[in-house]
Amino acid sequence: SAVVYPAAGLVHAAKRAGSFIVEVNVVETEISSICDESFFGEAGKILPEIVKEIKKIRKKTQKPDDKTVKRSVFLRTVNPVYL
C-alpha cells in the first residue's frame, strides 16, 4: 500500500537502497512520482500482461542452461500503460 504505514515506508526505503520501483494501481498515488514505472488500471488485467512480456523476454534472452530471469530488463524498457 502506498498510503498505509508502516508498509508505505517500504517503498521509500527500497528506493533509497537503489531498487527499481514499479507501481500497479488504478490511479496515481503518493508514490507515483518516485516510481520508475507506473501501470494504471486493474491489477487483474495488468499483471497477466506483465507476466506475458517477461516470458517473451525470457525466451529471447535466456540461454538454454540458464534458469534465472532478470525481470528488471523488462521493467526498464516499458512505458506506463493505461488499460
mmCIF file with all atom_site columns, C-alpha atoms in Angstrom:
data_model
loop_
_atom_site.group_PDB
_atom_site.id
_atom_site.type_symbol
_atom_site.label_atom_id
_atom_site.label_alt_id
_atom_site.label_comp_id
_atom_site.label_asym_id
_atom_site.label_entity_id
_atom_site.label_seq_id
_atom_site.pdbx_PDB_ins_code
_atom_site.Cartn_x
_atom_site.Cartn_y
_atom_site.Cartn_z
_atom_site.occupancy
_atom_site.B_iso_or_equiv
_atom_site.pdbx_formal_charge
_atom_site.auth_seq_id
_atom_site.auth_comp_id
_atom_site.auth_asym_id
_atom_site.auth_atom_id
_atom_site.pdbx_PDB_model_num
ATOM 1  C CA . SER A 1 1  ? 0.000  0.000   0.000   1.00 0.00 ? 1  SER A CA 1
ATOM 2  C CA . ALA A 1 2  ? 1.300  3.427   -0.889  1.00 0.00 ? 2  ALA A CA 1
ATOM 3  C CA . VAL A 1 3  ? -0.585 5.208   1.878   1.00 0.00 ? 3  VAL A CA 1
ATOM 4  C CA . VAL A 1 4  ? -0.881 2.781   4.812   1.00 0.00 ? 4  VAL A CA 1
ATOM 5  C CA . TYR A 1 5  ? 2.086  2.785   7.169   1.00 0.00 ? 5  TYR A CA 1
ATOM 6  C CA . PRO A 1 6  ? 4.307  1.031   8.015   1.00 0.00 ? 6  PRO A CA 1
ATOM 7  C CA . ALA A 1 7  ? 4.020  -0.718  4.610   1.00 0.00 ? 7  ALA A CA 1
ATOM 8  C CA . ALA A 1 8  ? 4.098  2.601   2.715   1.00 0.00 ? 8  ALA A CA 1
ATOM 9  C CA . GLY A 1 9  ? 7.542  3.311   4.148   1.00 0.00 ? 9  GLY A CA 1
ATOM 10 C CA . LEU A 1 10 ? 8.975  0.230   2.449   1.00 0.00 ? 10 LEU A CA 1
ATOM 11 C CA . VAL A 1 11 ? 8.787  1.889   -0.969  1.00 0.00 ? 11 VAL A CA 1
ATOM 12 C CA . HIS A 1 12 ? 10.878 4.843   0.184   1.00 0.00 ? 12 HIS A CA 1
ATOM 13 C CA . ALA A 1 13 ? 13.405 2.575   1.895   1.00 0.00 ? 13 ALA A CA 1
ATOM 14 C CA . ALA A 1 14 ? 13.685 0.413   -1.217  1.00 0.00 ? 14 ALA A CA 1
ATOM 15 C CA . LYS A 1 15 ? 14.175 3.471   -3.435  1.00 0.00 ? 15 LYS A CA 1
ATOM 16 C CA . ARG A 1 16 ? 16.919 4.828   -1.165  1.00 0.00 ? 16 ARG A CA 1
ATOM 17 C CA . ALA A 1 17 ? 18.617 1.424   -1.401  1.00 0.00 ? 17 ALA A CA 1
ATOM 18 C CA . GLY A 1 18 ? 18.616 1.650   -5.211  1.00 0.00 ? 18 GLY A CA 1
ATOM 19 C CA . SER A 1 19 ? 15.650 -0.592  -6.006  1.00 0.00 ? 19 SER A CA 1
ATOM 20 C CA . PHE A 1 20 ? 13.724 -0.255  -9.242  1.00 0.00 ? 20 PHE A CA 1
ATOM 21 C CA . ILE A 1 21 ? 10.168 0.627   -8.192  1.00 0.00 ? 21 ILE A CA 1
ATOM 22 C CA . VAL A 1 22 ? 7.125  -0.499  -10.169 1.00 0.00 ? 22 VAL A CA 1
ATOM 23 C CA . GLU A 1 23 ? 3.643  0.673   -9.245  1.00 0.00 ? 23 GLU A CA 1
ATOM 24 C CA . VAL A 1 24 ? 0.439  -1.091  -10.301 1.00 0.00 ? 24 VAL A CA 1
ATOM 25 C CA . ASN A 1 25 ? -2.676 0.753   -9.227  1.00 0.00 ? 25 ASN A CA 1
ATOM 26 C CA . VAL A 1 26 ? -5.982 2.041   -10.536 1.00 0.00 ? 26 VAL A CA 1
ATOM 27 C CA . VAL A 1 27 ? -4.923 5.683   -10.082 1.00 0.00 ? 27 VAL A CA 1
ATOM 28 C CA . GLU A 1 28 ? -1.791 7.677   -9.311  1.00 0.00 ? 28 GLU A CA 1
ATOM 29 C CA . THR A 1 29 ? -0.735 7.602   -5.670  1.00 0.00 ? 29 THR A CA 1
ATOM 30 C CA . GLU A 1 30 ? 1.553  9.480   -3.335  1.00 0.00 ? 30 GLU A CA 1
ATOM 31 C CA . ILE A 1 31 ? 4.473  7.324   -4.506  1.00 0.00 ? 31 ILE A CA 1
ATOM 32 C CA . SER A 1 32 ? 3.872  7.656   -8.261  1.00 0.00 ? 32 SER A CA 1
ATOM 33 C CA . SER A 1 33 ? 6.458  10.409  -8.566  1.00 0.00 ? 33 SER A CA 1
ATOM 34 C CA . ILE A 1 34 ? 9.257  8.191   -7.196  1.00 0.00 ? 34 ILE A CA 1
ATOM 35 C CA . CYS A 1 35 ? 8.328  5.071   -9.176  1.00 0.00 ? 35 CYS A CA 1
ATOM 36 C CA . ASP A 1 36 ? 10.482 4.037   -12.101 1.00 0.00 ? 36 ASP A CA 1
ATOM 37 C CA . GLU A 1 37 ? 7.450  2.600   -13.891 1.00 0.00 ? 37 GLU A CA 1
ATOM 38 C CA . SER A 1 38 ? 3.735  3.027   -13.230 1.00 0.00 ? 38 SER A CA 1
ATOM 39 C CA . PHE A 1 39 ? 0.898  0.960   -14.653 1.00 0.00 ? 39 PHE A CA 1
ATOM 40 C CA . PHE A 1 40 ? -2.579 2.390   -14.124 1.00 0.00 ? 40 PHE A CA 1
ATOM 41 C CA . GLY A 1 41 ? -5.582 0.102   -14.333 1.00 0.00 ? 41 GLY A CA 1
ATOM 42 C CA . GLU A 1 42 ? -6.896 -3.058  -12.765 1.00 0.00 ? 42 GLU A CA 1
ATOM 43 C CA . ALA A 1 43 ? -4.113 -5.268  -11.417 1.00 0.00 ? 43 ALA A CA 1
ATOM 44 C CA . GLY A 1 44 ? -6.007 -8.353  -12.599 1.00 0.00 ? 44 GLY A CA 1
ATOM 45 C CA . LYS A 1 45 ? -5.610 -7.126  -16.178 1.00 0.00 ? 45 LYS A CA 1
ATOM 46 C CA . ILE A 1 46 ? -2.175 -5.543  -15.930 1.00 0.00 ? 46 ILE A CA 1
ATOM 47 C CA . LEU A 1 47 ? -0.234 -8.247  -14.078 1.00 0.00 ? 47 LEU A CA 1
ATOM 48 C CA . PRO A 1 48 ? -1.002 -11.039 -16.588 1.00 0.00 ? 48 PRO A CA 1
ATOM 49 C CA . GLU A 1 49 ? 0.277  -8.729  -19.356 1.00 0.00 ? 49 GLU A CA 1
ATOM 50 C CA . ILE A 1 50 ? 3.478  -8.068  -17.425 1.00 0.00 ? 50 ILE A CA 1
ATOM 51 C CA . VAL A 1 51 ? 3.982  -11.808 -16.918 1.00 0.00 ? 51 VAL A CA 1
ATOM 52 C CA . LYS A 1 52 ? 3.398  -12.399 -20.644 1.00 0.00 ? 52 LYS A CA 1
ATOM 53 C CA . GLU A 1 53 ? 6.046  -9.809  -21.555 1.00 0.00 ? 53 GLU A CA 1
ATOM 54 C CA . ILE A 1 54 ? 8.531  -11.266 -19.066 1.00 0.00 ? 54 ILE A CA 1
ATOM 55 C CA . LYS A 1 55 ? 8.036  -14.694 -20.644 1.00 0.00 ? 55 LYS A CA 1
ATOM 56 C CA . LYS A 1 56 ? 8.692  -13.253 -24.124 1.00 0.00 ? 56 LYS A CA 1
ATOM 57 C CA . ILE A 1 57 ? 11.913 -11.638 -22.955 1.00 0.00 ? 57 ILE A CA 1
ATOM 58 C CA . ARG A 1 58 ? 12.929 -14.787 -21.114 1.00 0.00 ? 58 ARG A CA 1
ATOM 59 C CA . LYS A 1 59 ? 12.662 -16.743 -24.359 1.00 0.00 ? 59 LYS A CA 1
ATOM 60 C CA . LYS A 1 60 ? 14.753 -14.167 -26.233 1.00 0.00 ? 60 LYS A CA 1
ATOM 61 C CA . THR A 1 61 ? 17.450 -13.653 -23.618 1.00 0.00 ? 61 THR A CA 1
ATOM 62 C CA . GLN A 1 62 ? 17.724 -16.940 -21.756 1.00 0.00 ? 62 GLN A CA 1
ATOM 63 C CA . LYS A 1 63 ? 20.491 -19.335 -22.599 1.00 0.00 ? 63 LYS A CA 1
ATOM 64 C CA . PRO A 1 64 ? 19.402 -22.986 -22.801 1.00 0.00 ? 64 PRO A CA 1
ATOM 65 C CA . ASP A 1 65 ? 21.066 -23.805 -19.461 1.00 0.00 ? 65 ASP A CA 1
ATOM 66 C CA . ASP A 1 66 ? 20.159 -20.538 -17.706 1.00 0.00 ? 66 ASP A CA 1
ATOM 67 C CA . LYS A 1 67 ? 17.083 -20.784 -15.473 1.00 0.00 ? 67 LYS A CA 1
ATOM 68 C CA . THR A 1 68 ? 17.341 -17.304 -13.968 1.00 0.00 ? 68 THR A CA 1
ATOM 69 C CA . VAL A 1 69 ? 15.218 -14.381 -15.069 1.00 0.00 ? 69 VAL A CA 1
ATOM 70 C CA . LYS A 1 70 ? 16.293 -10.772 -14.948 1.00 0.00 ? 70 LYS A CA 1
ATOM 71 C CA . ARG A 1 71 ? 12.877 -9.192  -14.503 1.00 0.00 ? 71 ARG A CA 1
ATOM 72 C CA . SER A 1 72 ? 14.327 -5.704  -14.372 1.00 0.00 ? 72 SER A CA 1
ATOM 73 C CA . VAL A 1 73 ? 15.227 -5.991  -18.068 1.00 0.00 ? 73 VAL A CA 1
ATOM 74 C CA . PHE A 1 74 ? 11.530 -5.911  -18.933 1.00 0.00 ? 74 PHE A CA 1
ATOM 75 C CA . LEU A 1 75 ? 10.564 -3.332  -16.377 1.00 0.00 ? 75 LEU A CA 1
ATOM 76 C CA . ARG A 1 76 ? 13.186 -0.859  -17.547 1.00 0.00 ? 76 ARG A CA 1
ATOM 77 C CA . THR A 1 77 ? 12.008 -0.976  -21.158 1.00 0.00 ? 77 THR A CA 1
ATOM 78 C CA . VAL A 1 78 ? 8.278  -0.458  -20.684 1.00 0.00 ? 78 VAL A CA 1
ATOM 79 C CA . ASN A 1 79 ? 6.487  2.882   -20.753 1.00 0.00 ? 79 ASN A CA 1
ATOM 80 C CA . PRO A 1 80 ? 3.486  3.439   -18.465 1.00 0.00 ? 80 PRO A CA 1
ATOM 81 C CA . VAL A 1 81 ? 0.482  1.515   -19.718 1.00 0.00 ? 81 VAL A CA 1
ATOM 82 C CA . TYR A 1 82 ? -3.126 2.515   -19.262 1.00 0.00 ? 82 TYR A CA 1
ATOM 83 C CA . LEU A 1 83 ? -5.607 -0.376  -19.574 1.00 0.00 ? 83 LEU A CA 1
#
